[in-house]
Each structure stands twice: as structure tokens, then as C-alpha cells.
mmCIF file of C-alpha atoms and ligand atoms in Angstrom:
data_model
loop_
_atom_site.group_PDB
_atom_site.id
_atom_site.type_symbol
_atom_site.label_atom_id
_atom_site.label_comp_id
_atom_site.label_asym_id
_atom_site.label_seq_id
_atom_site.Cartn_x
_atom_site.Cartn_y
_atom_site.Cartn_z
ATOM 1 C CA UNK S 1 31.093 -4.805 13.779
ATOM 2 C CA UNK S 2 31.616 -7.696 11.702
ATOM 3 C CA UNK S 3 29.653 -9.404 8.724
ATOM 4 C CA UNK S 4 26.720 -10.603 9.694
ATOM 5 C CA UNK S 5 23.187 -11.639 8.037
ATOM 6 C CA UNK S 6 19.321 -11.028 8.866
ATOM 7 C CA UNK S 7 16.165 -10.640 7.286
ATOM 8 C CA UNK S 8 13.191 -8.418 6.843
ATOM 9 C CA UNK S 9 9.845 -8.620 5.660
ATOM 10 C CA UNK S 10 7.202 -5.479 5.056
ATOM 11 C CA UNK S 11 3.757 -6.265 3.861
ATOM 12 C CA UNK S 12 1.644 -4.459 1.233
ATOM 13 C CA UNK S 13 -0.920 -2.008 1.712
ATOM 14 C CA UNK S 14 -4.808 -1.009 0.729
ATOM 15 C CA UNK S 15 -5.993 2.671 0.618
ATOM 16 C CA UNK S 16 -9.288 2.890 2.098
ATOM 17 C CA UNK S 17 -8.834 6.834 1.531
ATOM 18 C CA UNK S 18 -6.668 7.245 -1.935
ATOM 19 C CA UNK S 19 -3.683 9.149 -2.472
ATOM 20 C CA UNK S 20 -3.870 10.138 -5.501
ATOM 21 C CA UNK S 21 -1.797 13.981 -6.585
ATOM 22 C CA UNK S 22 1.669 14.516 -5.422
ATOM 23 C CA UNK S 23 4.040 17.127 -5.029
ATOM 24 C CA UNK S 24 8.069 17.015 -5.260
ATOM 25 C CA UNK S 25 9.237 13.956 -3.096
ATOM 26 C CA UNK S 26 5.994 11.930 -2.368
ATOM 27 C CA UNK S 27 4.009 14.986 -0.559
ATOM 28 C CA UNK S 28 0.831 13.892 -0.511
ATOM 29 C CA UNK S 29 -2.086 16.417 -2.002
ATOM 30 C CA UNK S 30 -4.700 14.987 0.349
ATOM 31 C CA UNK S 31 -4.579 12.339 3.453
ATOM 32 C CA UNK S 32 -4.713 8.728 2.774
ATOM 33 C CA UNK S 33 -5.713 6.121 5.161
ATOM 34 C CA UNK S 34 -5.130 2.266 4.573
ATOM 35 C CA UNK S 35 -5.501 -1.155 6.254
ATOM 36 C CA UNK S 36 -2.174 -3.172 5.649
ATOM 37 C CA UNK S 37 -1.620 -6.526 4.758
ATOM 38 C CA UNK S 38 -0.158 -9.578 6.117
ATOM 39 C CA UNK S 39 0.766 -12.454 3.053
ATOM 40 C CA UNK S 40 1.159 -10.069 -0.007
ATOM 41 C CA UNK S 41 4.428 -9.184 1.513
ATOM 42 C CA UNK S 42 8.180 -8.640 0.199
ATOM 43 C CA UNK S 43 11.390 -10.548 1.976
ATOM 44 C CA UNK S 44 14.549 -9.200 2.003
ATOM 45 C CA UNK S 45 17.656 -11.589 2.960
ATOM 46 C CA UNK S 46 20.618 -8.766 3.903
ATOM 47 C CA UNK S 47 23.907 -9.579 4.192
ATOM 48 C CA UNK S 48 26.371 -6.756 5.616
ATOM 49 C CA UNK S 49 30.020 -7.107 4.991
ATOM 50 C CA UNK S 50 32.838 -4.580 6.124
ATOM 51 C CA UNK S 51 33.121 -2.384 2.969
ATOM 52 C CA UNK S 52 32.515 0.991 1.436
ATOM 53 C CA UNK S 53 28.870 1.481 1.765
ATOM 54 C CA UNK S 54 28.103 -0.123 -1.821
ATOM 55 C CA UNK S 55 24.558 -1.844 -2.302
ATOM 56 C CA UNK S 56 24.380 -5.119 -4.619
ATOM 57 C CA UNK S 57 20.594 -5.552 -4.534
ATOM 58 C CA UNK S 58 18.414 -8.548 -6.898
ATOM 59 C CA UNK S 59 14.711 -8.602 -7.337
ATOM 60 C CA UNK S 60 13.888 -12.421 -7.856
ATOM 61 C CA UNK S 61 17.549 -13.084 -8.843
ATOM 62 C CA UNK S 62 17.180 -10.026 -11.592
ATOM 63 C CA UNK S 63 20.153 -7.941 -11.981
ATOM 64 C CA UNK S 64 20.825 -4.566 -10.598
ATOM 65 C CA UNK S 65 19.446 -2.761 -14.129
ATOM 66 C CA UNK S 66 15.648 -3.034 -13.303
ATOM 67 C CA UNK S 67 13.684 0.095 -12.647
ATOM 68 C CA UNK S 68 12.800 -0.896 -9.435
ATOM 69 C CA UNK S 69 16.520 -1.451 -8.282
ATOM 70 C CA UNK S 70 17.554 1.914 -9.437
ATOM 71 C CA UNK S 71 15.411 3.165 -7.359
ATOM 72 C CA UNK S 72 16.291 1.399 -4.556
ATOM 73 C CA UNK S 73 19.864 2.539 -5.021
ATOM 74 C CA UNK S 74 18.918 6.161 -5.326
ATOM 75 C CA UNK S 75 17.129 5.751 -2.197
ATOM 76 C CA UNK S 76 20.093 4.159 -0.630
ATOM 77 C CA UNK S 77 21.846 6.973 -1.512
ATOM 78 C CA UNK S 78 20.011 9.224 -0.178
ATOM 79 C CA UNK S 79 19.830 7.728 3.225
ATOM 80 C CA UNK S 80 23.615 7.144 3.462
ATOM 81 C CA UNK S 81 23.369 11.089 2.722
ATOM 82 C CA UNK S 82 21.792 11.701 6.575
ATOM 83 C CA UNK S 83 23.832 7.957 7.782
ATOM 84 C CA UNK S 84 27.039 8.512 6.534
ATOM 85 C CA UNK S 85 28.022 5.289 8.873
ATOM 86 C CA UNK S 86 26.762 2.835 6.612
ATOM 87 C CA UNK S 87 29.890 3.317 4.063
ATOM 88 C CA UNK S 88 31.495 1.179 6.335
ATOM 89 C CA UNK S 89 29.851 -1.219 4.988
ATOM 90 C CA UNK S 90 29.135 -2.793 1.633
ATOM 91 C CA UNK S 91 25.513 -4.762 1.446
ATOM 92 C CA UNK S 92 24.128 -7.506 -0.270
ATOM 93 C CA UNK S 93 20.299 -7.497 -0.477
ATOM 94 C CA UNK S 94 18.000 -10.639 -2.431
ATOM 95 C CA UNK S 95 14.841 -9.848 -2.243
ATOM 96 C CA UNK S 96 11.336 -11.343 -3.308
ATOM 97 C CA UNK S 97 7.794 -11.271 -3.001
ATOM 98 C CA UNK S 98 5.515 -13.515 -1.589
ATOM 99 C CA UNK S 99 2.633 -12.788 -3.895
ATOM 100 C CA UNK S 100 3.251 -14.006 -7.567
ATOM 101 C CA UNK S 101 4.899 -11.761 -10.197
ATOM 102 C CA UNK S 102 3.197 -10.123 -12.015
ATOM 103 C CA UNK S 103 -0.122 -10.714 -10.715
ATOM 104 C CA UNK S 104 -1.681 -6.798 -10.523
ATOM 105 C CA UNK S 105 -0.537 -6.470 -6.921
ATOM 106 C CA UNK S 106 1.873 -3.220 -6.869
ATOM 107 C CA UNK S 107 4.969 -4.426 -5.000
ATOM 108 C CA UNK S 108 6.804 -0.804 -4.642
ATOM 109 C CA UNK S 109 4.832 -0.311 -1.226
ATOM 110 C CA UNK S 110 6.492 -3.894 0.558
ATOM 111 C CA UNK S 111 9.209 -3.790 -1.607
ATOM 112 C CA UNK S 112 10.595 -0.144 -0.660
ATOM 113 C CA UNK S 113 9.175 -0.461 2.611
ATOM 114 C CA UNK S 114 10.977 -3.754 3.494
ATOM 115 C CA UNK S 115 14.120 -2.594 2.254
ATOM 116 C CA UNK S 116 14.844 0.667 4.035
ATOM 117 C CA UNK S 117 13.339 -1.530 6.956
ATOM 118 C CA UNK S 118 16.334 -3.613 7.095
ATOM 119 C CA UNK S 119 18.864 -0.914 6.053
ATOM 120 C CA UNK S 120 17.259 0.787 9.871
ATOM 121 C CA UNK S 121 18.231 -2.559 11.607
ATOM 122 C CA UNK S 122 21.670 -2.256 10.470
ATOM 123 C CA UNK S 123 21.621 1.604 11.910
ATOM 124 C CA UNK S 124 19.918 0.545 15.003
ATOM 125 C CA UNK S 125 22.779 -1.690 16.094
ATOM 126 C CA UNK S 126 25.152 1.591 16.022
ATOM 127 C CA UNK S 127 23.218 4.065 17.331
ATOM 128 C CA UNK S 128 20.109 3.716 20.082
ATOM 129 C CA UNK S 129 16.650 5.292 17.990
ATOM 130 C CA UNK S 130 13.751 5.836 19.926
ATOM 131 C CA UNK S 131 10.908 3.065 18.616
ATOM 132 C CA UNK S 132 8.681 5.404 17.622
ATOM 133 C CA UNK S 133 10.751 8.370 15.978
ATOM 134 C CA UNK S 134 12.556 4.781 14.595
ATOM 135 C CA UNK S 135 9.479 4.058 12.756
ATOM 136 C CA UNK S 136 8.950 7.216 11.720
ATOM 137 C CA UNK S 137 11.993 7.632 9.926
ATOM 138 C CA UNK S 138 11.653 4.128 8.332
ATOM 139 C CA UNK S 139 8.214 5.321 7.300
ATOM 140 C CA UNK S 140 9.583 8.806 6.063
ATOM 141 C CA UNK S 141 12.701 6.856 3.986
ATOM 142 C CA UNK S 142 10.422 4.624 2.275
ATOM 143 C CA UNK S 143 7.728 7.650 1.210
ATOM 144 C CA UNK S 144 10.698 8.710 -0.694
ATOM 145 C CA UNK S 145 10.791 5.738 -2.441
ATOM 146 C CA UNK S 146 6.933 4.967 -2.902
ATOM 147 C CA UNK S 147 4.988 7.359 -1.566
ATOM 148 C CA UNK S 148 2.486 4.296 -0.421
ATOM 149 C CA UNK S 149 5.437 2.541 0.941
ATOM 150 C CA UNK S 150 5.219 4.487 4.144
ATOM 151 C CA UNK S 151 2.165 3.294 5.275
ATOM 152 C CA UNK S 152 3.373 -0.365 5.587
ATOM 153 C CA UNK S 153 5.382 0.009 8.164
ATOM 154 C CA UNK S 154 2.751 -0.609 10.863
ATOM 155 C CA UNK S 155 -0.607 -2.015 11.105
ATOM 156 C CA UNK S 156 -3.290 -2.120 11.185
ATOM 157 C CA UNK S 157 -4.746 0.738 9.920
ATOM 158 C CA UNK S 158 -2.065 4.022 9.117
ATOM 159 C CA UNK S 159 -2.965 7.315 8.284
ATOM 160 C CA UNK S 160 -0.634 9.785 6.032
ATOM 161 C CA UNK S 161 -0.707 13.240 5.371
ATOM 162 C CA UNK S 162 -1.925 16.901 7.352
ATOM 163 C CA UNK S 163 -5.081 16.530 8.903
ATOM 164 C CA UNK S 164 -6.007 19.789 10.730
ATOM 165 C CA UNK S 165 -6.904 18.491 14.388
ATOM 166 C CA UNK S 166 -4.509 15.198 14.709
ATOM 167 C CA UNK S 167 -1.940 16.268 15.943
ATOM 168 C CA UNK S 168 0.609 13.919 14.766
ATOM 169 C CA UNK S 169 -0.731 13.642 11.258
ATOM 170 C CA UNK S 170 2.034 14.660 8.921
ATOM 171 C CA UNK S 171 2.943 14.355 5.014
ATOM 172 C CA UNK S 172 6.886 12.996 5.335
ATOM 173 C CA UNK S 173 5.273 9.835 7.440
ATOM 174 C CA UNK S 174 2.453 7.572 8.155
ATOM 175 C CA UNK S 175 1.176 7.276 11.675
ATOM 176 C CA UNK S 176 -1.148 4.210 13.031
ATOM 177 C CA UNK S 177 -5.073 5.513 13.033
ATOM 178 C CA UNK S 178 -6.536 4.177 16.083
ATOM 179 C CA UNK S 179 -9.155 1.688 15.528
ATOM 180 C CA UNK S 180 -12.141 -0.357 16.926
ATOM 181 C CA UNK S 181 -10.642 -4.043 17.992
ATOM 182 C CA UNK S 182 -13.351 -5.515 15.760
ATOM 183 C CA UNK S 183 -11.733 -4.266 12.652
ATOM 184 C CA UNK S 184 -8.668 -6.359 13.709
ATOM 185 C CA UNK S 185 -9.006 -9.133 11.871
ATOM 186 C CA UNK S 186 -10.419 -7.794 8.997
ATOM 187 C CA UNK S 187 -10.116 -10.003 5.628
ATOM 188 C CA UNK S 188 -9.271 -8.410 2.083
ATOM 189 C CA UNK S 189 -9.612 -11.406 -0.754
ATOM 190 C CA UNK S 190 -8.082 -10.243 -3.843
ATOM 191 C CA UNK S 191 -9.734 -10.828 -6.942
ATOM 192 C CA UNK S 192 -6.867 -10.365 -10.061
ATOM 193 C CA UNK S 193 -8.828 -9.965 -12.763
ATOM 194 C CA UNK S 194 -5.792 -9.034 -15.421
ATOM 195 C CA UNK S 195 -2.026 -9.635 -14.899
ATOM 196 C CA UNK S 196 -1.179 -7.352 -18.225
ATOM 197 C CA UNK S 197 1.487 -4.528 -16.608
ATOM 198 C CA UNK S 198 -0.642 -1.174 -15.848
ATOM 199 C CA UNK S 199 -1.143 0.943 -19.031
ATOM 200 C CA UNK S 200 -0.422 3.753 -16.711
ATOM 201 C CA UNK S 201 1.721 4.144 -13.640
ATOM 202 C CA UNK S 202 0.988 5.392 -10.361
ATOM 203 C CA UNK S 203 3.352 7.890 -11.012
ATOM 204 C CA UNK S 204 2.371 9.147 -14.566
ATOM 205 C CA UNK S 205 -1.176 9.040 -13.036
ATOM 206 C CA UNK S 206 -0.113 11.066 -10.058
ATOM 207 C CA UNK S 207 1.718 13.490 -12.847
ATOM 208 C CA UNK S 208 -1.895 13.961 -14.717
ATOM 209 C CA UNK S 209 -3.973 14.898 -11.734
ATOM 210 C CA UNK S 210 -1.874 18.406 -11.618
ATOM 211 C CA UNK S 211 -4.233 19.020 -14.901
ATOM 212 C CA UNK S 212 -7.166 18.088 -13.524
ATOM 213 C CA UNK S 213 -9.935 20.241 -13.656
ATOM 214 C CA UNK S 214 -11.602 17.825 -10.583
ATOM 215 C CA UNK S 215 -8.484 18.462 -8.317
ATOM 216 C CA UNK S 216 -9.159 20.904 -6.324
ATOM 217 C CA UNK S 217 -12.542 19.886 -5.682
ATOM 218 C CA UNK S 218 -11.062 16.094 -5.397
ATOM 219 C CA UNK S 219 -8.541 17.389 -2.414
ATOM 220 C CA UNK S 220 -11.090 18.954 -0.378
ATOM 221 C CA UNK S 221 -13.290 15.554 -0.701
ATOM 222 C CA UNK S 222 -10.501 13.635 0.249
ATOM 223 C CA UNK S 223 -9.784 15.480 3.204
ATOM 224 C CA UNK S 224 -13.280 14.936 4.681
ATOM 225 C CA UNK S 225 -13.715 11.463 4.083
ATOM 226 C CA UNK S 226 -10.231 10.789 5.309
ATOM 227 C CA UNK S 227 -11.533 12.502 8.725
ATOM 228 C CA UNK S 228 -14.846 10.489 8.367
ATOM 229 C CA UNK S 229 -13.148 7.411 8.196
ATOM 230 C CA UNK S 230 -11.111 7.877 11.001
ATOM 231 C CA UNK S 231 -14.437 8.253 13.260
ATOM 232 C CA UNK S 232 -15.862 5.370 11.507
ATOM 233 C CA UNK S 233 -12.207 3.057 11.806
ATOM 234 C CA UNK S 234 -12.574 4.546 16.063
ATOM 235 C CA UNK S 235 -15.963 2.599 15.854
ATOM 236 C CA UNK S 236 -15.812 -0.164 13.700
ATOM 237 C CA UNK S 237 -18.880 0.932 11.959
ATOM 238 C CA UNK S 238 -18.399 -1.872 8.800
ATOM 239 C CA UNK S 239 -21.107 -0.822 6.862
ATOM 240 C CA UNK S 240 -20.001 3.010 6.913
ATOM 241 C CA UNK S 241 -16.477 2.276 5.755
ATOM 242 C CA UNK S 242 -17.841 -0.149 3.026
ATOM 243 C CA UNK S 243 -19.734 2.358 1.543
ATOM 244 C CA UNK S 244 -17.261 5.116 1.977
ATOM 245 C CA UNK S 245 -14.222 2.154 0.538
ATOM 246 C CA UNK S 246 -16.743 1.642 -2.679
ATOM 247 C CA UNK S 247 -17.348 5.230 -3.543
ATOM 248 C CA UNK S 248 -13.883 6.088 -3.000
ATOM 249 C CA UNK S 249 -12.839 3.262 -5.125
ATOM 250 C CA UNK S 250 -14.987 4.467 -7.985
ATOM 251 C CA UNK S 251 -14.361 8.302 -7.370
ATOM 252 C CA UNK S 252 -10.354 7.457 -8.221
ATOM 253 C CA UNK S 253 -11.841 5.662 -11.320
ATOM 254 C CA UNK S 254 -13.599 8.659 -12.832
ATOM 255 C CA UNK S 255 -10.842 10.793 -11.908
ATOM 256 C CA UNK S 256 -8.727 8.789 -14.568
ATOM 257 C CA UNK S 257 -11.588 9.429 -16.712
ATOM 258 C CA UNK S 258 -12.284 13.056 -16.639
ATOM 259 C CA UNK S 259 -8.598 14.579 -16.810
ATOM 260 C CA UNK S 260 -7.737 16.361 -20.255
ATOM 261 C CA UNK S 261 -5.437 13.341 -21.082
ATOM 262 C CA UNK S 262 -8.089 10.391 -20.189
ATOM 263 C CA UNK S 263 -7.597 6.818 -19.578
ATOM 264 C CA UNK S 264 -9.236 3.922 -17.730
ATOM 265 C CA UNK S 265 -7.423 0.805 -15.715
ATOM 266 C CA UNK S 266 -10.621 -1.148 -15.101
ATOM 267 C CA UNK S 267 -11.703 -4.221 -17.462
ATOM 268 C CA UNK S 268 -15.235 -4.835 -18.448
ATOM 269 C CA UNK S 269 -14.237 -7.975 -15.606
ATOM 270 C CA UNK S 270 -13.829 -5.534 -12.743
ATOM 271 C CA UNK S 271 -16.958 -3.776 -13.735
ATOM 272 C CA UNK S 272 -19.197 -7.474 -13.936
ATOM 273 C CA UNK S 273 -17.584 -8.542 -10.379
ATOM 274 C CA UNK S 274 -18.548 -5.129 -8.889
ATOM 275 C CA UNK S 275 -22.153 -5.507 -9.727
ATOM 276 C CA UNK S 276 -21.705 -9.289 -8.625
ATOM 277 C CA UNK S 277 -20.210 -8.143 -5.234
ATOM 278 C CA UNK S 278 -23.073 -5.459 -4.670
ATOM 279 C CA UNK S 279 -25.829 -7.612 -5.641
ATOM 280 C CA UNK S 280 -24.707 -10.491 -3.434
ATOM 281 C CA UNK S 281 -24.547 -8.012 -0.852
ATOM 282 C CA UNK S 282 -27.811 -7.359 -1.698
ATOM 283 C CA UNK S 283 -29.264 -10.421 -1.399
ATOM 284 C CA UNK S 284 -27.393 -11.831 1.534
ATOM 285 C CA UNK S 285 -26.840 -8.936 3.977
ATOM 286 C CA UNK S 286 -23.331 -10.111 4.298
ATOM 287 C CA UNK S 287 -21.255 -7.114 4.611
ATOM 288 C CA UNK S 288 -18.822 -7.531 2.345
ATOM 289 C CA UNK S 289 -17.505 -4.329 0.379
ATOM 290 C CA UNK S 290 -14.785 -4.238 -2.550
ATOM 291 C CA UNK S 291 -12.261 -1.098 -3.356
ATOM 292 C CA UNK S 292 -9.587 -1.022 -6.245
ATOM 293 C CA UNK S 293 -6.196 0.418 -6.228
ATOM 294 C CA UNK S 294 -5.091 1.991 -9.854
ATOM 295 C CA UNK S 295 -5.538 -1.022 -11.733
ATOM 296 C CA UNK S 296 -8.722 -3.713 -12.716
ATOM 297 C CA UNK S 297 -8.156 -5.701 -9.598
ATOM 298 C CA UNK S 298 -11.261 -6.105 -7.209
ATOM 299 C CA UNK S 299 -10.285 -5.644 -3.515
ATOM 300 C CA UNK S 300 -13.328 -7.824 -1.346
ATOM 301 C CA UNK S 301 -13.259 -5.992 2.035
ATOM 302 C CA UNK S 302 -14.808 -8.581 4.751
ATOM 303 C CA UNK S 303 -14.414 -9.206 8.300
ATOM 304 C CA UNK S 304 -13.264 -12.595 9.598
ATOM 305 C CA UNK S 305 -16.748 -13.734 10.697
ATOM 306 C CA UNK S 306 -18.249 -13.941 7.468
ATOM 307 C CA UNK S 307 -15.636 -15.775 5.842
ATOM 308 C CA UNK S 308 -16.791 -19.020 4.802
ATOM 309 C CA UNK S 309 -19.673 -17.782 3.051
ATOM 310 C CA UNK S 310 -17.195 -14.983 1.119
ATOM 311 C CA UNK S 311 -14.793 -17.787 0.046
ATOM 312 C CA UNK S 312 -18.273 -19.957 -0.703
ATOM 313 C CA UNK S 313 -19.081 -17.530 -2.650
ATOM 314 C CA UNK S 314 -16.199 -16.741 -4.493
ATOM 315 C CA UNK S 315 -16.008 -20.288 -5.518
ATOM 316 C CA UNK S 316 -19.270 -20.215 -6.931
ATOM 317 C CA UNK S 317 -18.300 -17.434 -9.055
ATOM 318 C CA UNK S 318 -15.025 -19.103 -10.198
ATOM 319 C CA UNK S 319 -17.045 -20.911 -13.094
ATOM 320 C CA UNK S 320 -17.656 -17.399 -14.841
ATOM 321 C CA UNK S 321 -14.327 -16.663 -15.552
ATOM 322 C CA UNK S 322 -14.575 -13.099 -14.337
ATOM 323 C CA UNK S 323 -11.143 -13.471 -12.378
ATOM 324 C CA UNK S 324 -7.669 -15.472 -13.276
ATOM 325 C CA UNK S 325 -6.849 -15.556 -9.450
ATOM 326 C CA UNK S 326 -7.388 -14.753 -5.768
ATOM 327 C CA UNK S 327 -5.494 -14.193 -3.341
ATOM 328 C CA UNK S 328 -6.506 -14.256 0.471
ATOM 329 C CA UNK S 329 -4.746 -11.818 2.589
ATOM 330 C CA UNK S 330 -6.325 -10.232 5.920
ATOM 331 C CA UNK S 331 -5.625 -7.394 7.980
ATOM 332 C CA UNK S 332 -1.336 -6.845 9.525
ATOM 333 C CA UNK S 333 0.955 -5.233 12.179
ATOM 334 C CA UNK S 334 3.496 -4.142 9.348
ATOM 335 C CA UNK S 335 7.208 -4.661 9.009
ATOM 336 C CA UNK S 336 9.430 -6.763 11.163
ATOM 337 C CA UNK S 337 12.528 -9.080 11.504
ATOM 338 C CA UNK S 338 11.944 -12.567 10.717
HETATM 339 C C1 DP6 F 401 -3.866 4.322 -6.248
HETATM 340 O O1 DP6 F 401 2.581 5.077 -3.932
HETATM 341 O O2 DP6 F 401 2.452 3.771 -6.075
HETATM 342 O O3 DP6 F 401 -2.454 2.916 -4.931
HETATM 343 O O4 DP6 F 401 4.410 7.701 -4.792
HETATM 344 O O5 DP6 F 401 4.533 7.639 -7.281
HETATM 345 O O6 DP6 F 401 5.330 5.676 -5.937
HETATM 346 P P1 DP6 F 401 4.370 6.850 -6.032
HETATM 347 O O7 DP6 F 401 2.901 6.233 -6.140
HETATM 348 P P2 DP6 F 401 2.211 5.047 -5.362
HETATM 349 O O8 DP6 F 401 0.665 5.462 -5.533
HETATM 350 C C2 DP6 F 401 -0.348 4.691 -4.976
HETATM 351 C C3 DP6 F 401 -1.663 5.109 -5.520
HETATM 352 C C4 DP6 F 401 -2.835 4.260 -5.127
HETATM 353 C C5 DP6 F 401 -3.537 4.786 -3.885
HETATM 354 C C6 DP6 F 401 -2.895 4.558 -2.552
HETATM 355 O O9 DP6 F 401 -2.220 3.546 -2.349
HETATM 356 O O10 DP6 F 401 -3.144 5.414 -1.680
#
């Protein structure tokens, strides 16, 4: 094989179900299910040279030293460990986000998820993988790197972790959750209400949920409303997965709240949108739902129908300074070539 170029995109992700408490390597303590995205999304522009299986990889035209690209080269390690074929190679990755820096939105999910993406295109054009144990693998490679990651590999809902009774539910990969065609075009406006890097990372927050006195109680919840909301995704009952996304949202909220080291992500913002969000449900019927991820940003969960009078709305709220952004994303099919 000679040199030769290509690129990749993978999207971000939303938990509907949280993970939240990890073991060694990304195993998840509970399920998680998620809708993924389709514009908050990383790019990756590879170029493959004959060579020795080294990786020169830039975030935004930043230098290998970030934390993020040591990562990545750990993980690249790791999979040259099981693909020893790729050292005949050296690679060249530049890769960037569509979504602005900075702006609240955790990028490890696309950004891990896009790169062992393209790294599995190179391998596919040596060996023949099966599509689905191909996705699998991509899906398992990037857990390593971000244990989100490997649920934006395909869209658009994925499920990820043990679930006694599905039968290809597993903790190394995500798996696509079957769902009811009207959720397929479901809309997920992001409110950024603070662009300030998290106080605490997923990670560290992942770390503190081992001392938890709500764990074990917090697992078994999970669990259940992981299976709930895989009967509720089946029928595209909206208003039961809004009000399972909004106490789910909060529950990971108190969590932060209750362990022996506590700490809170939300700002007095996120809490003033989420009583603007429930009230306007309130008053409108229009069944639009919000859920956070670990940080103040306000997830508005809609479907496509009710759009112009979400975005009306949202404009109407702009005047109160609640929120320093949005950012209009809607429901994907995962990673791909481009
Ligand atoms: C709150 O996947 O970022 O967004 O595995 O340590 O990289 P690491 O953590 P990460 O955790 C995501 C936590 C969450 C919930 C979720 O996406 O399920």
C-alpha cells in the first residue's frame, strides 16, 4: 500500500441513562443509553505514509503535548498492540471540532471516537472485518479512550453496558437500542450557559462515586431505568422519556452533591432555565424536556415537529441573559467517512 489520505468524522453523544462509576478500563458500573448527535462532531484529516507505525496527531493545530493527545497516543498504542500491521506505517492525524472550543460541550466522546474510527479504515483495507464485529471493535477501542466515546459510533440511540435479558448488551461496547421511527428526528438545542473548563472531570467524578454512600443504591436505579427506557425508546413514548431524561439529569446532580468529597457543576443559570423549561412546558403542552451532562449546560430534548415554537421560544428568552450560546444539533447515525 502506498500513502494515501481520507477523512473521518464521529459525532458527540447525550446520555439519556448516565454513566456515571467506573471500573479499571472504562467498565461501566451501570448501563447507559444515549441519543447521538449529528453537528457537534469532531473531523479528523489522516494521512498514512509508509513508515514505522509512529502517530503525529494536532488538536486545532496544538502540538502533540496536550492531555488529550497523550491520550490518543496511548490509545494508539494500545491498538497497534492487537494490529501490529499498522507499524508499517507512520500517520499524520489534524483534527478539529465542529462545535466551538471551549464552549461546555465535552469533545473526548467525537474526538476519541473519530479517531480510532479512521485508524479502523486504514485496517479495513488490509484485512476483510465483518461490519458489525467492525463496529464493535471501533466502539470497544474508543471506550478505552472515553468511556462515552463508544457510544458514538452509531446512531441513533446506543445502549452500553450488561443488561440481564439483551442479549447483546455488553460493557467493552455500545450496541444500537432499537427505537420507535418517531424518535428519529429528534432535536437536542444546547443551551451553554458557562464556557469556564469543568471544576471537576468526568474522570475525577467517576473516581469519587467509589465513596459514595448512594452507589450502590444509584447502580441498581440505573439499571432499571436503563431497561425502562429501552421499552419507552421501542415506543416512542416522548413524554415518558422526558420525564425519565429530567430526573435522571437531576439524580447525577445530587449525586455530586451527597458524596463525602462534595461539589456541584450547575450555575444558579442552569437552575433559572430549568424552571423556565418546565414552566413553559407547563403552560404550552409542548413536550419539550432538558437533561445535563456533568457540567451547567442545559440539554432541550424536542422532537422535530415542535421546532419553531422551541427556537421561538428560546429567542424570547435570549433577552435574560440566562445562556451565552446555543447550539442546534438533532438526532445522528454516528461515525463515517466523509
Ligand atoms: C456525565 O466518558 O467523559 O457525560 O470514561 O472517564 O472518559 P471517562 O468519562 P466520560 O464520562 C461521561 C459522563 C457523563 C455521562 C454519560 O455520558 O453517560
Amino acid at each position: 500500500m502506498t500513502g494515501f489520505t481520507f477523512a473521518v468524522q464521529a459525532p458527540s453523544n447525550i446520555a439519556f441513562i448516565k454513566y456515571w462509576g467506573k471500573k479499571e478500563s472504562q467498565i461501566p458500573m451501570n448501563p447507559s443509553v444515549s441519543l447521538t448527535l449529528t453537528h457537534c462532531k469532531t473531523i479528523n484529516q489522516f494521512k498514512v505514509i509508509p513508515g514505522n507505525g509512529t502517530l503525529n496527531f494536532t488538536f486545532h493545530e496544538e502540538s502533540n503535548s496536550t492531555a488529550f493527545s497523550i491520550k490518543i497516543q496511548k490509545l494508539f498504542a494500545l491498538i497497534k498492540t492487537e494490529y501490529p500491521e499498522l507499524n508499517s506505517f507512520d500517520f499524520i492525524v489534524r483534527s478539529e471540532n465542529t462545535f466551538p472550543h471551549s464552549s461546555g460541550i465535552a469533545s473526548s466522546a467525537s474526538g476519541m471516537a473519530s479517531f480510532v474510527y479512521g485508524i479502523f479504515h486504514v485496517l479495513q483495507q488490509m484485512k476483510n472485518v465483518n461490519r458489525t464485529l467492525l463496529n464493535q471493535k471501533i466502539s470497544y477501542y474508543s471506550r478505552l479512550g472515553s468511556g462515552s466515546a463508544c457510544r458514538s459510533i452509531e446512531g441513533p440511540f446506543v445502549q452500553w453496558g450488561q443488561m440481564e435479558g439483551f442479549k447483546d448488551s455488553s460493557n467493552d461496547f455500545g450496541v444500537i437500542s432499537e427505537n420507535h421511527p418517531s424518535l428519529n428526528n429528534l432535536c437536542d438545542s444546547i443551551l451553554i450557559v458557562s464556557k469556564n473548563p469543568k471544576k471537576i472531570s468526568s474522570s475525577e467524578g467517576h473516581r469519587l462515586m467509589q465513596q459514595n454512600p448512594y452507589s450502590p443504591i444509584r447502580y441498581e436505579r440505573a439499571k432499571n431505568k436503563a431497561i425502562d427506557m429501552l421499552d419507552f425508546l421501542k415506543s416512542g413514548d416522548f413524554s415518558k422519556i422526558g420525564e425519565m431524561i429530567e430526573q435522571e439529569a437531576l439524580e447525577l446532580h445530587a449525586l455530586m452533591l451527597t458524596g463525602d468529597k462534595p461539589y456541584f457543576l450547575m450555575e444558579p443559570n442552569s437552575l433559572h432555565l430549568i424552571q423556565a423549561i418546565v414552566e413553559f412546558r407547563k403552560n404550552t403542552l409542548i413536550p419539550v424536556y432538558f437533561t445535563l451532562d456533568a457540567g451547567p449546560n442545559l440539554h432541550l430534548l424536542y422532537p422535530a415537529q415542535v421546532k419553531s415554537e422551541v427556537l421561538n421560544w428560546i429567542d424570547q428568552l435570549k433577552p435574560k441573559n440566562l445562556f451565552l450560546d446555543v447550539i442546534h444539533d438533532e438526532a445522528g447515525l454516528g461515525a463515517s467517512l466523509l
